[in-house]
Short mmCIF file of C-alpha atoms in Angstrom, two decimals:
data_model
loop_
_atom_site.label_atom_id
_atom_site.label_comp_id
_atom_site.label_asym_id
_atom_site.label_seq_id
_atom_site.Cartn_x
_atom_site.Cartn_y
_atom_site.Cartn_z
CA MET A 1 -10.47 -23.95 -54.67
CA THR A 2 -10.81 -26.53 -56.98
CA THR A 3 -8.90 -24.67 -59.44
CA MET A 4 -6.06 -23.78 -57.35
CA THR A 5 -2.96 -24.61 -58.88
CA LEU A 6 0.40 -25.51 -56.69
CA PRO A 7 3.73 -25.66 -56.82
CA ALA A 8 4.71 -29.43 -58.61
CA ILE A 9 5.71 -31.70 -56.27
CA ALA A 10 7.89 -34.65 -57.55
CA SER A 11 10.90 -37.11 -55.67
CA GLY A 12 14.73 -36.04 -56.07
CA ASP A 13 15.87 -33.16 -57.27
CA SER A 14 12.58 -31.70 -57.89
CA LEU A 15 11.16 -32.42 -54.39
CA ASP A 16 14.17 -29.85 -53.16
CA ARG A 17 13.16 -27.84 -55.56
CA TYR A 18 9.32 -27.26 -54.49
CA ILE A 19 10.61 -26.93 -51.25
CA GLN A 20 12.87 -24.14 -51.98
CA GLN A 21 9.87 -22.57 -53.52
CA ILE A 22 7.26 -22.74 -50.94
CA ASN A 23 9.91 -21.09 -48.21
CA ALA A 24 10.36 -18.49 -50.54
CA ILE A 25 6.69 -17.63 -49.90
CA PRO A 26 6.04 -15.02 -47.58
CA LEU A 27 4.26 -15.55 -43.98
CA LEU A 28 1.26 -13.92 -43.57
CA SER A 29 0.51 -11.31 -40.16
CA GLN A 30 -2.74 -12.43 -38.50
CA ASP A 31 -4.30 -8.90 -39.64
CA GLU A 32 -3.37 -10.87 -43.15
CA GLU A 33 -5.17 -14.13 -42.14
CA VAL A 34 -8.21 -12.65 -41.28
CA SER A 35 -9.02 -10.56 -44.28
CA LEU A 36 -7.97 -13.34 -46.71
CA ALA A 37 -10.05 -16.04 -44.37
CA THR A 38 -13.53 -12.92 -44.47
CA ARG A 39 -12.66 -12.41 -48.15
CA LEU A 40 -13.08 -16.23 -48.58
CA HIS A 41 -16.37 -16.90 -46.96
CA GLU A 42 -18.30 -13.61 -47.06
CA HIS A 43 -17.78 -13.85 -51.17
CA ASN A 44 -16.05 -17.01 -51.75
CA ASP A 45 -12.67 -15.27 -53.56
CA LEU A 46 -10.48 -18.13 -54.69
CA ASP A 47 -7.69 -16.20 -55.17
CA ALA A 48 -7.82 -15.30 -50.64
CA ALA A 49 -8.15 -18.72 -50.84
CA GLY A 50 -5.25 -19.82 -52.55
CA LYS A 51 -2.89 -17.45 -50.51
CA LEU A 52 -3.95 -18.60 -47.39
CA VAL A 53 -2.90 -21.75 -48.17
CA MET A 54 0.58 -21.25 -50.12
CA SER A 55 1.68 -19.58 -47.21
CA HIS A 56 1.03 -22.51 -45.03
CA LEU A 57 2.54 -25.00 -47.25
CA ARG A 58 5.77 -25.26 -46.04
CA VAL A 59 3.32 -26.29 -42.47
CA VAL A 60 2.90 -29.08 -44.43
CA VAL A 61 6.37 -30.47 -45.69
CA SER A 62 7.02 -30.27 -41.61
CA ILE A 63 4.78 -32.07 -41.19
CA ALA A 64 5.04 -35.11 -43.34
CA ARG A 65 8.71 -35.43 -42.30
CA GLY A 66 7.71 -36.91 -39.30
CA TYR A 67 5.93 -39.68 -41.36
CA ALA A 68 9.34 -40.72 -42.63
CA GLY A 69 9.22 -44.04 -41.67
CA TYR A 70 6.69 -45.73 -42.82
CA GLY A 71 8.63 -46.00 -46.65
CA LEU A 72 5.73 -44.00 -48.16
CA PRO A 73 6.36 -41.47 -51.28
CA GLN A 74 7.83 -37.96 -49.09
CA ALA A 75 6.14 -36.31 -52.24
CA ASP A 76 2.77 -38.09 -51.74
CA LEU A 77 2.46 -37.82 -47.96
CA ILE A 78 3.08 -34.03 -48.41
CA GLN A 79 -0.04 -33.95 -51.51
CA GLU A 80 -2.19 -35.45 -48.82
CA GLY A 81 -1.40 -33.09 -46.35
CA ASN A 82 -1.76 -30.18 -49.02
CA ILE A 83 -5.19 -31.66 -48.93
CA GLY A 84 -5.99 -31.69 -45.53
CA LEU A 85 -4.84 -27.79 -45.80
CA MET A 86 -7.03 -26.89 -48.62
CA LYS A 87 -10.21 -28.62 -46.54
CA ALA A 88 -8.70 -26.84 -43.27
CA VAL A 89 -8.53 -23.24 -44.92
CA LYS A 90 -12.25 -24.28 -45.95
CA ARG A 91 -13.71 -24.29 -42.54
CA PHE A 92 -11.13 -21.94 -41.09
CA GLU A 93 -13.08 -19.08 -38.56
CA PRO A 94 -11.01 -16.20 -38.02
CA SER A 95 -13.15 -15.26 -34.99
CA ARG A 96 -12.71 -17.82 -32.87
CA GLY A 97 -9.52 -16.35 -32.49
CA VAL A 98 -7.11 -18.81 -33.56
CA ARG A 99 -4.37 -18.63 -35.94
CA LEU A 100 -4.42 -20.52 -39.49
CA PHE A 101 -2.27 -22.82 -38.60
CA SER A 102 -2.68 -24.29 -34.97
CA PHE A 103 -6.92 -24.94 -37.36
CA ALA A 104 -5.30 -26.59 -40.00
CA VAL A 105 -2.19 -29.09 -37.71
CA HIS A 106 -5.25 -31.66 -36.97
CA TRP A 107 -7.13 -31.42 -41.34
CA ILE A 108 -3.19 -32.08 -42.25
CA ARG A 109 -2.44 -34.83 -40.33
CA ALA A 110 -5.23 -36.26 -40.41
CA GLU A 111 -5.46 -36.82 -44.56
CA ILE A 112 -1.71 -38.57 -44.09
CA HIS A 113 -2.61 -40.62 -41.45
CA GLU A 114 -5.65 -42.18 -43.87
CA TYR A 115 -3.25 -42.12 -46.97
CA ILE A 116 -0.63 -43.98 -44.48
CA LEU A 117 -3.84 -46.79 -43.34
CA ARG A 118 -4.78 -47.31 -46.95
CA ASN A 119 -1.28 -48.03 -48.32
CA TRP A 120 1.07 -49.08 -45.23
CA ARG A 121 1.54 -52.92 -44.59
CA LEU A 122 0.91 -52.89 -41.26
CA VAL A 123 -2.73 -50.90 -40.86
CA ARG A 124 -4.90 -54.33 -40.66
CA ILE A 125 -3.51 -54.59 -37.45
CA ALA A 126 -4.92 -50.75 -36.56
CA THR A 127 -8.34 -51.04 -36.72
CA THR A 128 -10.51 -48.91 -34.37
CA LYS A 129 -10.02 -45.35 -33.72
CA ALA A 130 -7.94 -46.26 -30.40
CA GLN A 131 -5.66 -48.65 -32.21
CA ARG A 132 -5.15 -46.19 -35.06
CA LYS A 133 -4.09 -43.79 -32.05
CA LEU A 134 -1.93 -46.35 -30.68
CA PHE A 135 -0.64 -47.16 -33.79
CA PHE A 136 0.78 -43.53 -34.49
CA ASN A 137 2.09 -42.68 -30.62
CA LEU A 138 3.50 -46.14 -29.72
CA ARG A 139 6.79 -44.72 -30.83
CA SER A 140 6.52 -41.19 -29.21
CA MET A 141 5.39 -42.09 -26.04
CA LYS A 142 8.20 -45.10 -25.39
CA SER A 143 11.21 -43.69 -22.86
CA SER A 144 13.45 -45.82 -25.10
CA LEU A 145 14.35 -48.25 -27.84
CA ALA A 146 13.80 -51.24 -25.35
CA SER A 147 11.13 -53.11 -25.09
CA LEU A 148 8.41 -51.87 -22.83
CA SER A 149 7.83 -53.59 -19.06
CA HIS A 150 4.05 -54.26 -18.09
CA THR A 151 4.36 -51.10 -16.26
CA GLU A 152 5.15 -49.11 -19.34
CA ALA A 153 2.79 -50.88 -21.45
CA LYS A 154 0.08 -50.52 -18.96
CA GLN A 155 0.35 -46.53 -18.24
CA ILE A 156 0.49 -46.70 -21.94
CA ALA A 157 -2.51 -47.96 -22.07
CA ASP A 158 -4.24 -46.04 -19.77
CA ASP A 159 -3.33 -43.37 -22.00
CA LEU A 160 -4.67 -43.77 -25.11
CA GLY A 161 -7.91 -45.73 -23.44
CA VAL A 162 -6.51 -49.47 -25.12
CA LYS A 163 -5.56 -52.96 -22.87
CA PRO A 164 -2.30 -53.69 -21.95
CA GLU A 165 -2.08 -56.07 -24.51
CA GLU A 166 -2.89 -54.21 -27.29
CA VAL A 167 0.36 -52.01 -26.01
CA LEU A 168 2.65 -55.52 -26.44
CA GLU A 169 0.98 -56.63 -29.61
CA MET A 170 1.25 -53.24 -31.46
CA GLU A 171 4.73 -53.34 -30.13
CA THR A 172 6.05 -56.69 -31.43
CA ARG A 173 4.54 -56.30 -34.76
CA MET A 174 5.89 -52.78 -35.28
CA SER A 175 9.61 -53.88 -34.18
CA GLY A 176 9.56 -57.77 -36.04
CA GLN A 177 12.25 -57.64 -37.96
CA ASP A 178 12.54 -60.04 -41.15
CA VAL A 179 14.06 -63.58 -40.70
CA ALA A 180 16.03 -64.89 -43.33
CA LEU A 181 14.04 -68.37 -44.78
CA VAL A 182 17.94 -69.57 -46.28
CA ALA A 183 20.41 -70.05 -44.53
CA ASP A 184 24.15 -68.90 -45.30
CA ASP A 185 26.06 -70.54 -48.05
CA GLY A 186 28.96 -70.33 -46.25
CA ASP A 187 27.89 -72.19 -43.10
CA GLU A 188 26.79 -75.57 -43.18
CA ASP A 189 25.78 -76.21 -39.27
CA SER A 190 23.62 -73.16 -39.80
CA TYR A 191 19.72 -73.27 -39.56
CA ALA A 192 16.63 -70.86 -41.18
CA PRO A 193 13.19 -71.75 -41.80
CA ILE A 194 13.01 -74.12 -44.58
CA ASP A 195 15.38 -76.59 -43.62
CA TRP A 196 11.66 -77.53 -41.68
CA LEU A 197 9.37 -76.70 -43.80
CA ALA A 198 8.03 -79.26 -46.01
CA ASP A 199 7.10 -79.31 -49.94
CA ASN A 200 3.70 -79.45 -50.47
CA ASP A 201 3.98 -77.93 -54.16
CA ASN A 202 2.37 -81.06 -55.32
CA GLU A 203 0.32 -81.57 -53.33
CA PRO A 204 -3.79 -81.47 -55.45
CA VAL A 205 -5.30 -78.65 -53.27
CA ALA A 206 -2.40 -76.80 -53.85
CA VAL A 207 -2.09 -77.23 -57.05
CA LEU A 208 -5.98 -76.66 -58.01
CA GLU A 209 -5.29 -72.98 -55.87
CA ARG A 210 -1.98 -72.11 -57.18
CA ARG A 211 -3.83 -72.54 -61.07
CA ALA A 212 -6.92 -70.47 -59.93
CA THR A 213 -4.53 -67.50 -58.84
CA ASP A 214 -2.55 -68.54 -61.39
CA ARG A 215 -5.82 -67.83 -63.57
CA LEU A 216 -7.05 -64.82 -61.24
CA GLN A 217 -3.56 -62.60 -61.78
CA GLY A 218 -3.14 -63.48 -65.65
CA GLU A 219 -7.26 -63.79 -67.61
CA GLY A 220 -8.80 -61.82 -64.68
CA LEU A 221 -6.38 -59.19 -64.05
CA GLN A 222 -6.05 -58.51 -67.84
CA SER A 223 -10.41 -58.56 -68.31
CA ALA A 224 -10.54 -56.45 -65.30
CA LEU A 225 -8.11 -53.80 -66.55
CA GLU A 226 -10.00 -54.38 -70.70
CA GLY A 227 -12.76 -53.60 -68.77
CA LEU A 228 -11.60 -49.26 -67.72
CA ASP A 229 -11.54 -46.56 -69.89
CA ALA A 230 -7.84 -45.43 -71.41
CA ARG A 231 -7.47 -43.00 -68.78
CA SER A 232 -8.59 -44.86 -65.19
CA ARG A 233 -5.94 -47.96 -66.70
CA ARG A 234 -3.31 -46.22 -67.36
CA ILE A 235 -3.76 -44.36 -63.68
CA VAL A 236 -3.83 -47.98 -62.26
CA GLU A 237 -1.13 -49.25 -64.35
CA ALA A 238 1.14 -46.25 -63.33
CA ARG A 239 0.80 -46.29 -59.70
CA TRP A 240 -0.06 -49.87 -59.37
CA LEU A 241 1.77 -52.21 -61.59
CA ALA A 242 4.45 -50.28 -62.67
CA ASP A 243 7.67 -51.64 -62.52
CA ASP A 244 9.32 -49.04 -60.80
CA SER A 245 8.03 -47.78 -57.24
CA GLY A 246 4.97 -45.81 -59.40
CA ALA A 247 3.92 -43.27 -59.54
CA THR A 248 2.94 -40.36 -57.20
CA LEU A 249 -0.46 -38.69 -57.79
CA HIS A 250 0.49 -35.12 -59.02
CA GLU A 251 3.08 -36.81 -61.57
CA LEU A 252 -0.35 -37.93 -63.46
CA ALA A 253 -2.46 -34.91 -62.45
CA ASP A 254 0.01 -32.84 -64.40
CA GLU A 255 0.56 -35.74 -67.72
CA PHE A 256 -3.26 -35.86 -67.57
CA GLY A 257 -4.60 -31.68 -66.66
CA VAL A 258 -6.14 -31.87 -63.62
CA SER A 259 -5.86 -31.58 -59.75
CA ALA A 260 -3.99 -34.73 -58.13
CA GLU A 261 -7.60 -34.81 -56.15
CA ARG A 262 -9.19 -36.14 -59.44
CA ILE A 263 -6.23 -38.53 -59.86
CA ARG A 264 -7.33 -40.63 -56.93
CA GLN A 265 -10.91 -40.27 -57.31
CA ILE A 266 -10.51 -41.94 -60.44
CA GLU A 267 -8.02 -44.40 -59.08
CA VAL A 268 -10.35 -45.26 -56.14
CA LYS A 269 -13.12 -45.53 -58.82
CA ALA A 270 -11.11 -47.51 -61.07
CA LEU A 271 -9.94 -49.94 -58.49
CA GLN A 272 -13.30 -50.86 -56.92
CA LYS A 273 -14.50 -51.28 -60.39
CA MET A 274 -11.51 -53.92 -61.11
CA LYS A 275 -12.81 -55.43 -57.08
CA THR A 276 -15.71 -55.91 -58.50
CA ALA A 277 -15.07 -57.86 -61.51
CA LEU A 278 -12.75 -60.11 -60.31
CA ALA A 279 -15.04 -61.02 -57.48
CA PRO A 280 -15.79 -64.73 -57.48
CA ALA A 281 -19.22 -65.65 -59.23
#
């Protein structure tokens, strides 16, 4: 299925056009699903696989919309979900009597979850399988916007197989709000955290650490980038070092004439190579 060409996914108006395109693709009946899946498994018919994927792209969009609150590009969420859909089509066995829609939901969500866990800033608090389940289900399991009581926390903990303390900690971190570091200029009597912080800028250890960090971020990063081939460097710079929100996988796929999955593979390999190059000697 690597040769399959999906409609282009971008942002803004392009994303709206993509959704219009996939919504125009006819849905399949159960008999059509069975016939296409049989052709795929018995004859490795990639055209049949393509029809199965294309007819379920709208399912991916519907699922991806449920993760809009994580602040990640909708186009990337959809792209990751599409990868999950293709994996589901490859493993789909119509003889079990289950519709592809029901079977694919797990694979679509799994790919989106993995993408969020790799990119969202709070993922480090969800390290075990149980904590990841808590991470993705806590919002929906709360009965109101108010803080959880110990009874509610214990019920959620029992349902998800974690400790009540973990539920309360997760709720605190996920609901935490930013606090202004500097006080309002218009209020002479107000105080902010900066008023209580010591100035350690000239402390010798801090000066040495800052110089080492600056050298690593300047010379070290430049050296690591120079160790990449031209395509890998372009992908890393477009995805991670751009001034704006960065390019999507599909935008880069169009630029290089390969699949979005191939772009992701190159990105992962390049970042690992840079990490090795930046590691202390």
